[in-house]
Tab-separated table of C-alpha atoms and ligand atoms in Angstrom:
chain	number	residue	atom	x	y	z
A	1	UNK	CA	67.062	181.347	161.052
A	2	UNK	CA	66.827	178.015	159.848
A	3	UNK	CA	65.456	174.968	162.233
A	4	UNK	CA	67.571	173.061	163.678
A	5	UNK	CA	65.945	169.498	164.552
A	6	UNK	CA	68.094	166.657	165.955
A	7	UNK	CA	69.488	164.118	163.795
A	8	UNK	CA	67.470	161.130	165.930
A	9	UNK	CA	64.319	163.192	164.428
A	10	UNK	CA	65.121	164.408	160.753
A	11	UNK	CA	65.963	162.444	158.374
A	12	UNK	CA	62.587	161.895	157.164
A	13	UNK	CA	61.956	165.750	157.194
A	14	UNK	CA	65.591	166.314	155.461
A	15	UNK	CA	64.474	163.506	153.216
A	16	UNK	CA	61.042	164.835	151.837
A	17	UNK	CA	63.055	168.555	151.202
A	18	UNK	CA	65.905	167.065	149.295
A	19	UNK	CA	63.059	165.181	147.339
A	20	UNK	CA	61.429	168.621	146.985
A	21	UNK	CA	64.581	170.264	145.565
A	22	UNK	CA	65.136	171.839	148.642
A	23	UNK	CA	68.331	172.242	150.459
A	24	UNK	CA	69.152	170.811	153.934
A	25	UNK	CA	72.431	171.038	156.092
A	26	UNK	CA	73.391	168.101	157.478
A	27	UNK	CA	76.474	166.700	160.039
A	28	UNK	CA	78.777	164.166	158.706
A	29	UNK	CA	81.876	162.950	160.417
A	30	UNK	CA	84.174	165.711	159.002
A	31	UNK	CA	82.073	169.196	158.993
A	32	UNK	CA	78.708	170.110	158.285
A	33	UNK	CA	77.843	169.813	154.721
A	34	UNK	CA	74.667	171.921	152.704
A	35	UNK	CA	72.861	168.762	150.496
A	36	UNK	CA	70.976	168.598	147.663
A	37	UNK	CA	69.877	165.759	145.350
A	38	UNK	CA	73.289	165.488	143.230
A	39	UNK	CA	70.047	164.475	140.019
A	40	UNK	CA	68.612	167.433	140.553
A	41	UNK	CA	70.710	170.447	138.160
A	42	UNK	CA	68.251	172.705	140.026
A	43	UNK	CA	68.579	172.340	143.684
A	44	UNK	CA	72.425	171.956	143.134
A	45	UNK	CA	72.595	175.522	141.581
A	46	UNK	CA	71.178	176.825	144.672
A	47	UNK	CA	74.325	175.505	146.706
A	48	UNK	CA	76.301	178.028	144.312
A	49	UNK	CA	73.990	180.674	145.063
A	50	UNK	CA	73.377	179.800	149.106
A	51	UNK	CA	76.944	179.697	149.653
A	52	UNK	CA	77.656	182.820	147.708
A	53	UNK	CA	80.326	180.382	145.552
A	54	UNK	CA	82.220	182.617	143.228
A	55	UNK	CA	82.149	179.963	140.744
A	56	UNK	CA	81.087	176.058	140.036
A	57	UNK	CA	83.794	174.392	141.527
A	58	UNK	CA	82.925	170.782	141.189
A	59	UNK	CA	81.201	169.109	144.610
A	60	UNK	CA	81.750	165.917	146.638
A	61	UNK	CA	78.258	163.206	145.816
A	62	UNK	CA	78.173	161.102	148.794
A	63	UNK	CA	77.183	158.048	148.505
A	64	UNK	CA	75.176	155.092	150.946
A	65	UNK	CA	77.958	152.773	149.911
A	66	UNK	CA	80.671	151.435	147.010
A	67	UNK	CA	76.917	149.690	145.110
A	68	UNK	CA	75.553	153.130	144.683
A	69	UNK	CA	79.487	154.575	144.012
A	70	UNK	CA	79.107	152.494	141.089
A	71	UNK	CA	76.168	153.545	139.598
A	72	UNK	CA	78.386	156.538	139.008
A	73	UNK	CA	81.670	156.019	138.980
A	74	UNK	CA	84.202	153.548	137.331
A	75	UNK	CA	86.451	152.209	140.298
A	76	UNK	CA	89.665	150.049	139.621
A	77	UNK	CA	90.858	147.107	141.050
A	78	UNK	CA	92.983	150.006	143.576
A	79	UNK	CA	90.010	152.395	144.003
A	80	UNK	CA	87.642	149.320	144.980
A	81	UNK	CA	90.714	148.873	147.839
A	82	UNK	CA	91.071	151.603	148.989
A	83	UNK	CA	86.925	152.375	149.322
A	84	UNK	CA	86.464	149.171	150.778
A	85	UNK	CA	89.244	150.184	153.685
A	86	UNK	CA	88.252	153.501	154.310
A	87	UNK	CA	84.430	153.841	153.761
A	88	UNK	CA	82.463	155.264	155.887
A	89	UNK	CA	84.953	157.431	156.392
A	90	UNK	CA	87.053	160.648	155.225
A	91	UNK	CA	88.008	159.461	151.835
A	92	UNK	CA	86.883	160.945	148.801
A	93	UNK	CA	87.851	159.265	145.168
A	94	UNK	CA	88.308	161.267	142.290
A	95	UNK	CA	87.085	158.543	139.359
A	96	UNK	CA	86.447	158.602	136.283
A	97	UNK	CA	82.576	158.782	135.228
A	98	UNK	CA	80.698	156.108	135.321
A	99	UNK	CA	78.243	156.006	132.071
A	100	UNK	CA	75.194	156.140	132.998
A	101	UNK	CA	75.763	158.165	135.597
A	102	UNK	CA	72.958	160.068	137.205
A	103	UNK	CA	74.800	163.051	138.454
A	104	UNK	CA	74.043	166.517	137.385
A	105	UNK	CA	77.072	167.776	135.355
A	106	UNK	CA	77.227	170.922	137.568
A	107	UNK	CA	78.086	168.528	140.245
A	108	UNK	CA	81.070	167.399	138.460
A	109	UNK	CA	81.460	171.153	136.702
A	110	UNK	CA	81.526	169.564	133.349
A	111	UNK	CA	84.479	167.285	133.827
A	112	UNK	CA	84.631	163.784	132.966
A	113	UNK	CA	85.287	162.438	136.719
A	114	UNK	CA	83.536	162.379	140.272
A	115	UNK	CA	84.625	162.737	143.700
A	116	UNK	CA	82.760	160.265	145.686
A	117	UNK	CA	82.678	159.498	149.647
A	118	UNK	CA	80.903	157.452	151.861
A	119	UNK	CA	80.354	159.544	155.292
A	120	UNK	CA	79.655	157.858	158.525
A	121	UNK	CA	76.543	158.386	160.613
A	122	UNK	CA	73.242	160.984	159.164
A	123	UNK	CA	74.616	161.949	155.895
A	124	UNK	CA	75.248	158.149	154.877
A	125	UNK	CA	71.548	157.386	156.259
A	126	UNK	CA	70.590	160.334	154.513
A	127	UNK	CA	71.752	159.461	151.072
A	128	UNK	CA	70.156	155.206	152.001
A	129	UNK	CA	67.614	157.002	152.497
A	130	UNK	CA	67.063	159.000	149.173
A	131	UNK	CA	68.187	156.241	147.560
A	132	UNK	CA	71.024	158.423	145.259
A	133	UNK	CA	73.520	160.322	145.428
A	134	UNK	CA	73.546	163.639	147.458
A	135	UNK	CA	75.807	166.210	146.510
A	136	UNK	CA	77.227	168.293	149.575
A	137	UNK	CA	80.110	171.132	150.123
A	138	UNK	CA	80.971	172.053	153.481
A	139	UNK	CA	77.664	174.341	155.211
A	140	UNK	CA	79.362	177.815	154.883
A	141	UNK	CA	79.349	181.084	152.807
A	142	UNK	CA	81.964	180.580	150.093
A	143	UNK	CA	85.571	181.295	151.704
A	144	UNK	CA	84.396	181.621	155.279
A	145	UNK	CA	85.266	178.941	158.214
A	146	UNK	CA	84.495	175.682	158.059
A	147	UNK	CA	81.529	174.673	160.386
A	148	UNK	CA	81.808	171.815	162.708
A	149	UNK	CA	78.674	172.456	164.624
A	150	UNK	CA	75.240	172.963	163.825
A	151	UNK	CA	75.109	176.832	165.439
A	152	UNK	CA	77.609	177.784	163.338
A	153	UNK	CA	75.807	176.686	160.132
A	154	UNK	CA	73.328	178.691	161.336
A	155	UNK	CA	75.039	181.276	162.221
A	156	UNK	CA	76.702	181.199	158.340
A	157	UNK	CA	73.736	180.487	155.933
A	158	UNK	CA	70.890	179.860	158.433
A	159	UNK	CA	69.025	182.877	156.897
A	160	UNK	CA	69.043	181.215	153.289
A	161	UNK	CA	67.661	177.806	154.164
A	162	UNK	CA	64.662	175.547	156.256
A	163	UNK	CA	66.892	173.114	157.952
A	164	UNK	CA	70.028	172.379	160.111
A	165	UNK	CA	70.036	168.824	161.311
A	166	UNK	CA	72.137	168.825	164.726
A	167	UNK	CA	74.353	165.927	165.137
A	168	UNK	CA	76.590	167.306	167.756
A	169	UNK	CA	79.768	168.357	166.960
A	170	UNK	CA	81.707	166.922	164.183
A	171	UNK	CA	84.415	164.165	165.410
A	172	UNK	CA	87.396	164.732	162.536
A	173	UNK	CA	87.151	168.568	162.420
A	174	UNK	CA	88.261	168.913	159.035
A	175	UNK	CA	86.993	168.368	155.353
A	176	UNK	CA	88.083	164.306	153.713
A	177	UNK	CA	91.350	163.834	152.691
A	178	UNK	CA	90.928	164.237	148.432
A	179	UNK	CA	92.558	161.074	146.434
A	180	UNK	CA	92.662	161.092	142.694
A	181	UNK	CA	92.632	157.682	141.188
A	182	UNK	CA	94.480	157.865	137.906
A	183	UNK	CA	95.721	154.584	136.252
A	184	UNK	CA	98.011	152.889	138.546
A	185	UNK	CA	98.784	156.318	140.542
A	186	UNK	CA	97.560	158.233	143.145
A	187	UNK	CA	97.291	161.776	143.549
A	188	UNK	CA	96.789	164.118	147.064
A	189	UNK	CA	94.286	166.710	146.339
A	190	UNK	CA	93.634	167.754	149.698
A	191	UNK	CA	94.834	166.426	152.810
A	192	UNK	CA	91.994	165.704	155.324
A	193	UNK	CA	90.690	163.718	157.750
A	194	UNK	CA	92.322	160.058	156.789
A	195	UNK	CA	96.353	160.666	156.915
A	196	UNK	CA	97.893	160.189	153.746
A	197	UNK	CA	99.652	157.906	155.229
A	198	UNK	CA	97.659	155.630	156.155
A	199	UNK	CA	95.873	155.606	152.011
A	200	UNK	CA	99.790	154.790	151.011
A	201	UNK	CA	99.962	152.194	153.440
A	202	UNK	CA	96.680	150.429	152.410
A	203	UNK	CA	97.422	150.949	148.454
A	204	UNK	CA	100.879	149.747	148.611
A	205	UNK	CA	102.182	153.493	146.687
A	206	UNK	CA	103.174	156.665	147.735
A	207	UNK	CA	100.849	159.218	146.961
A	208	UNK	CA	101.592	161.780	143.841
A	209	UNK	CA	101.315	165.667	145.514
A	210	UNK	CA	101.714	168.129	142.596
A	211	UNK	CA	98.849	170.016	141.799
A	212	UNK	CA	98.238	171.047	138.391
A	213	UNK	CA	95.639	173.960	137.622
A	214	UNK	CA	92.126	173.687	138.329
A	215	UNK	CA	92.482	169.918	139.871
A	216	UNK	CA	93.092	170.969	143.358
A	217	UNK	CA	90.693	174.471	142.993
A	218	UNK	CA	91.580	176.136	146.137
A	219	UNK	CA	94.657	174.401	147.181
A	220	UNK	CA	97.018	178.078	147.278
A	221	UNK	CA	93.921	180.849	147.888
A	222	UNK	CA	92.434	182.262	151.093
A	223	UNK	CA	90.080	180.091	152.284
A	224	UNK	CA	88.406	179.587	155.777
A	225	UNK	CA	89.442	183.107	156.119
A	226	UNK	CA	88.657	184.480	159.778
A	227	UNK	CA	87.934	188.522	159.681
A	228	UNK	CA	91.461	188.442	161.986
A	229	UNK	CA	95.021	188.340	160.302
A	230	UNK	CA	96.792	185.225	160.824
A	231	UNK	CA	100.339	184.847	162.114
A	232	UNK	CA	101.425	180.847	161.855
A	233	UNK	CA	104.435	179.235	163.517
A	234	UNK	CA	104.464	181.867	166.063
A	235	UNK	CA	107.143	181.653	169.322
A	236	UNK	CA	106.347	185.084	170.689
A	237	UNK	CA	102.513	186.550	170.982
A	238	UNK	CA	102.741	190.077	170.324
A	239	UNK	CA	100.308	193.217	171.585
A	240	UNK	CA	96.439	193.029	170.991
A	241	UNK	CA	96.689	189.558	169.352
A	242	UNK	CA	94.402	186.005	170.238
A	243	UNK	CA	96.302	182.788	170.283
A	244	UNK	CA	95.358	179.401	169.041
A	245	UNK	CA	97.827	177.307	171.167
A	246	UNK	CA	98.908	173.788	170.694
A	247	UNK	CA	100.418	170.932	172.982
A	248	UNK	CA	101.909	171.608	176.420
A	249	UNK	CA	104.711	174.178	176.313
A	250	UNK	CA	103.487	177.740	175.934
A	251	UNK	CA	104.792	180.427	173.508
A	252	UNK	CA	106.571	183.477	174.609
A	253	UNK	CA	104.292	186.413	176.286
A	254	UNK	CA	100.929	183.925	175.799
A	255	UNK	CA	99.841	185.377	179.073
A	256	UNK	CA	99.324	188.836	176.858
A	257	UNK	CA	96.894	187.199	174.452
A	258	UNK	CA	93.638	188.642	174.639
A	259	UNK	CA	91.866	185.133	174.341
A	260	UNK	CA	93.919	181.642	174.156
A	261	UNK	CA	92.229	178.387	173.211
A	262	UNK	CA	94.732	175.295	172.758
A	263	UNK	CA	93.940	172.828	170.081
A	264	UNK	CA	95.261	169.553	172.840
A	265	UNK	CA	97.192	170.459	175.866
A	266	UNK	CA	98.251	167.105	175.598
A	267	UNK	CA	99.583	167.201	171.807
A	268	UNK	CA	97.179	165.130	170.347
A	269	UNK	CA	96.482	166.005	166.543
A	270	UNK	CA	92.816	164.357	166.381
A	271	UNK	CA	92.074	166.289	169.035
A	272	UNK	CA	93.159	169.411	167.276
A	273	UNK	CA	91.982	168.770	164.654
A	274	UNK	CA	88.319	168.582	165.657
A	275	UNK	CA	88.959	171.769	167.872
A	276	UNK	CA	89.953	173.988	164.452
A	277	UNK	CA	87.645	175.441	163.063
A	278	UNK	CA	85.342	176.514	166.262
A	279	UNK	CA	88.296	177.656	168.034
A	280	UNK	CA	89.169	179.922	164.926
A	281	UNK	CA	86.065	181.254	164.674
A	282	UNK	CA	85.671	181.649	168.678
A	283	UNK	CA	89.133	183.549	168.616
A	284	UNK	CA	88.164	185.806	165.575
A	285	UNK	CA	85.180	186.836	167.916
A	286	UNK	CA	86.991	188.152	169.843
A	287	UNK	CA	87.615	191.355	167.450
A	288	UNK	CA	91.315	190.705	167.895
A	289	UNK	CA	93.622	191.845	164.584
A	290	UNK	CA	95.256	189.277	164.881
A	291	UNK	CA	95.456	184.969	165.722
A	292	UNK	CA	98.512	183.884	166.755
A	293	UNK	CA	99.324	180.214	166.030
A	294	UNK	CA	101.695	178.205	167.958
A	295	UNK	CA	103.269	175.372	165.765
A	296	UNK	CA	101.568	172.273	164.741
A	297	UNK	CA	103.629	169.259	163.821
A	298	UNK	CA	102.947	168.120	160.447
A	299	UNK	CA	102.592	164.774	160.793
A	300	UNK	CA	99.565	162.319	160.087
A	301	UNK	CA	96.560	165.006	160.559
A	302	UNK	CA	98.814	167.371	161.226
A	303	UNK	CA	99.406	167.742	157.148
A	304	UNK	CA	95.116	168.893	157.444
A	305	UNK	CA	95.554	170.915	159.817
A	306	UNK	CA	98.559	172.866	159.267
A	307	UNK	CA	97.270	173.138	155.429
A	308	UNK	CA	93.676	174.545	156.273
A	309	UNK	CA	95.585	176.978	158.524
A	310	UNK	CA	98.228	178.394	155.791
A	311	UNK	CA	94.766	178.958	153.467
A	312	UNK	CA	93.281	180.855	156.596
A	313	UNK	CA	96.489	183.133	156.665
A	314	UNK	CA	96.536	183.281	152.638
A	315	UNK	CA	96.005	186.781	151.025
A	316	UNK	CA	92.582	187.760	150.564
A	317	UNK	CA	93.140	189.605	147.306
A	318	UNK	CA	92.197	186.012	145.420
A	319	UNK	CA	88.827	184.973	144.816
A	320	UNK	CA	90.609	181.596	142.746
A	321	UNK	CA	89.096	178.195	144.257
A	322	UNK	CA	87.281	179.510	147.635
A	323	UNK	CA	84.580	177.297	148.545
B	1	LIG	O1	84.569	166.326	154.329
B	1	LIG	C1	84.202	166.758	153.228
B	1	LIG	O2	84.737	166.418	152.162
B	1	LIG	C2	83.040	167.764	153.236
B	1	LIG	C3	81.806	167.034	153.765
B	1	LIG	C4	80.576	167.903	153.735
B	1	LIG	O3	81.608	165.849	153.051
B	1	LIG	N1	82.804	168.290	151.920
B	1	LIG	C5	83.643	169.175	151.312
B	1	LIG	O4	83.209	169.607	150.088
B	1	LIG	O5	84.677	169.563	151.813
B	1	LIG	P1	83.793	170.893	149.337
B	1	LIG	O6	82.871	171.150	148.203
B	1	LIG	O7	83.982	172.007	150.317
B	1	LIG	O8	85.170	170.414	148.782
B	1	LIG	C6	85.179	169.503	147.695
B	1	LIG	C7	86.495	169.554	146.987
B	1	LIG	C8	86.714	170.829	146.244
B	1	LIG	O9	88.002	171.342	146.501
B	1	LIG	C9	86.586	170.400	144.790
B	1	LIG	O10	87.315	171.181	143.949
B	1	LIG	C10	87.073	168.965	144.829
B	1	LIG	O11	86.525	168.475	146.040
B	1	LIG	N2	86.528	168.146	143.734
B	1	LIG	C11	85.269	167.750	143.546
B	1	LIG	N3	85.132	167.040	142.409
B	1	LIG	C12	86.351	167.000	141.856
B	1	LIG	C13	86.882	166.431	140.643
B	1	LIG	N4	86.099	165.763	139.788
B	1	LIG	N5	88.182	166.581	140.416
B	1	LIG	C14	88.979	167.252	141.277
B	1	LIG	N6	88.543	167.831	142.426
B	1	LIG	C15	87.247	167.701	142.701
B	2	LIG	MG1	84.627	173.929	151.960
């Protein structure tokens, strides 16, 4: 197993392995991300490998703030708005490429833009700290829940690397919402952890939400996939199954569940939404053949979390976009 040292006591340690090429998991606001210097072409093919990625989907560089961003990345008048509103935070920009830019192409997987995001709290003092760009997917074997705490990295890839830094457990819950910047236009990649509605608010445009081939990798494919079967929108548990409950009214024959956790008894979707992905993976302990999900309403992160949960209950049969 990997050590897991505080984040109050590790970012010079997580610094001097990402200078060594080495790889580090780290907490961010969102989930747990596995970083490596986004320079180095080396230590970013051992994410691929770590994880057990099927293939080079490109990764997120995170960034100190929108000076280093630019070192990279081209932003326009709109992508300096909306960077400047939501950073630190859950935003990543797809940009075009800045350049001179310093990040290894299997960062970007050969293509001629960049997601960038500032995180809040260790991974943004991280990347100050290294003084460029660290490149970071979320800390788990490729296809395989999401982790929000630092035990469950460990639990998930702690065998393949030195370090988890422990900075309690993460506040959104799920991955950044994904914007593309393209011309005048905006397009959802993923939903996430900043409501899209709040990015069409601040840029004045509704967000674009078709997805065309490879620029959304993973947006239809199983993903996050618990060992259990996954039954969403459910009003009636049946025999032998877990449920993931949500808000104050119960569903039919919950008291038959062989384990029930409940996102927010009181409804509230930020509150689910941090809950998800270690209540999926508590409930999947469990051995049952099934989780049983209540309905989410699909409003502000409610779009995150009801997306991450149709990829959990996607076929398995598709190895297309997991990460
Ligand atoms: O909250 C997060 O975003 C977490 C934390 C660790 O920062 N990171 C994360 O990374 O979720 P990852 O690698 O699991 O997801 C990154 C997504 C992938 O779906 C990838 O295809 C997309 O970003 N992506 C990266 N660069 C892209 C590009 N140039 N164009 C389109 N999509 C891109
Ligand atoms: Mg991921």
């Amino acid at each position: 197993m990997a050590e897991i040292l505080p984040e109050e006591l590790a970012l010079e340690a997580a610094c001097r392995l990402l200078e060594a090429g080495e790889l580090v998991a780290i907490p961010t606001e969102t989930v747990y991300g596995l970083a490596a210097d986004a320079t180095n072409g080396d230590a970013v093919a051992r994410i691929f490998e770590v994880k057990g990625r099927p293939r080079f989907n490109p990764l997120i560089a995170h960034v100190a703030d929108r000076k280093m961003a630019e070192r990279i990345a081209i932003f326009s008048p709109l992508a300096a708005r909306l960077a400047d509103s939501f950073w630190p935070g859950p935003l990543t920009l797809v940009l075009p490429q800045g350049e001179g830019s310093s990040v290894h192409p299997l960062v970007t997987a050969g293509l001629d833009t960049v997601a960038v995001r500032c995180p809040k709290g260790f991974g943004r003092a991280l990347t100050a700290q290294l003084g460029r760009p660290v490149a970071a997917p979320s800390a788990n074997l490729s296809g395989r829940i999401t982790p929000t705490t630092a035990e469950a990295v460990n639990a998930s890839i702690g065998e393949r690397i030195r370090l988890v830094v422990d900075g309690g457990p993460a506040l959104v819950g799920v991955e950044s919402t994904i914007v593309k910047v393209a011309g005048d236009s905006l397009v959802l990649l993923r939903p996430g952890g900043v409501a899209s509605s709040e990015v069409e608010k601040v840029a004045g445009l509704a967000l674009q939400r078709e997805v065309k081939g490879v620029e959304a990798p993973g947006m239809l494919s199983s993903h996050y996939a618990p060992d259990a079967q996954m039954r969403l929108d459910i009003d009636t548990v049946e025999d032998g199954e877990a449920l993931l409950a949500f808000g104050p009214n119960r569903a039919g024959n919950a008291q038959k569940a062989v384990m029930m956790l409940n996102l927010s008894p009181k409804g509230d979707l930020r509150e689910a939404a941090a809950n998800l992905f270690s209540y999926l993976s508590t409930l999947d302990a469990t051995g049952a053949t099934t989780i049983a999900v209540e309905p989410v309403p699909r409003q502000g992160l409610g779009e995150a979390i009801n997306d991450r949960l149709s990829r959990a209950a996607a076929p398995r049969d598709t190895l297309r976009g997991k990460d």
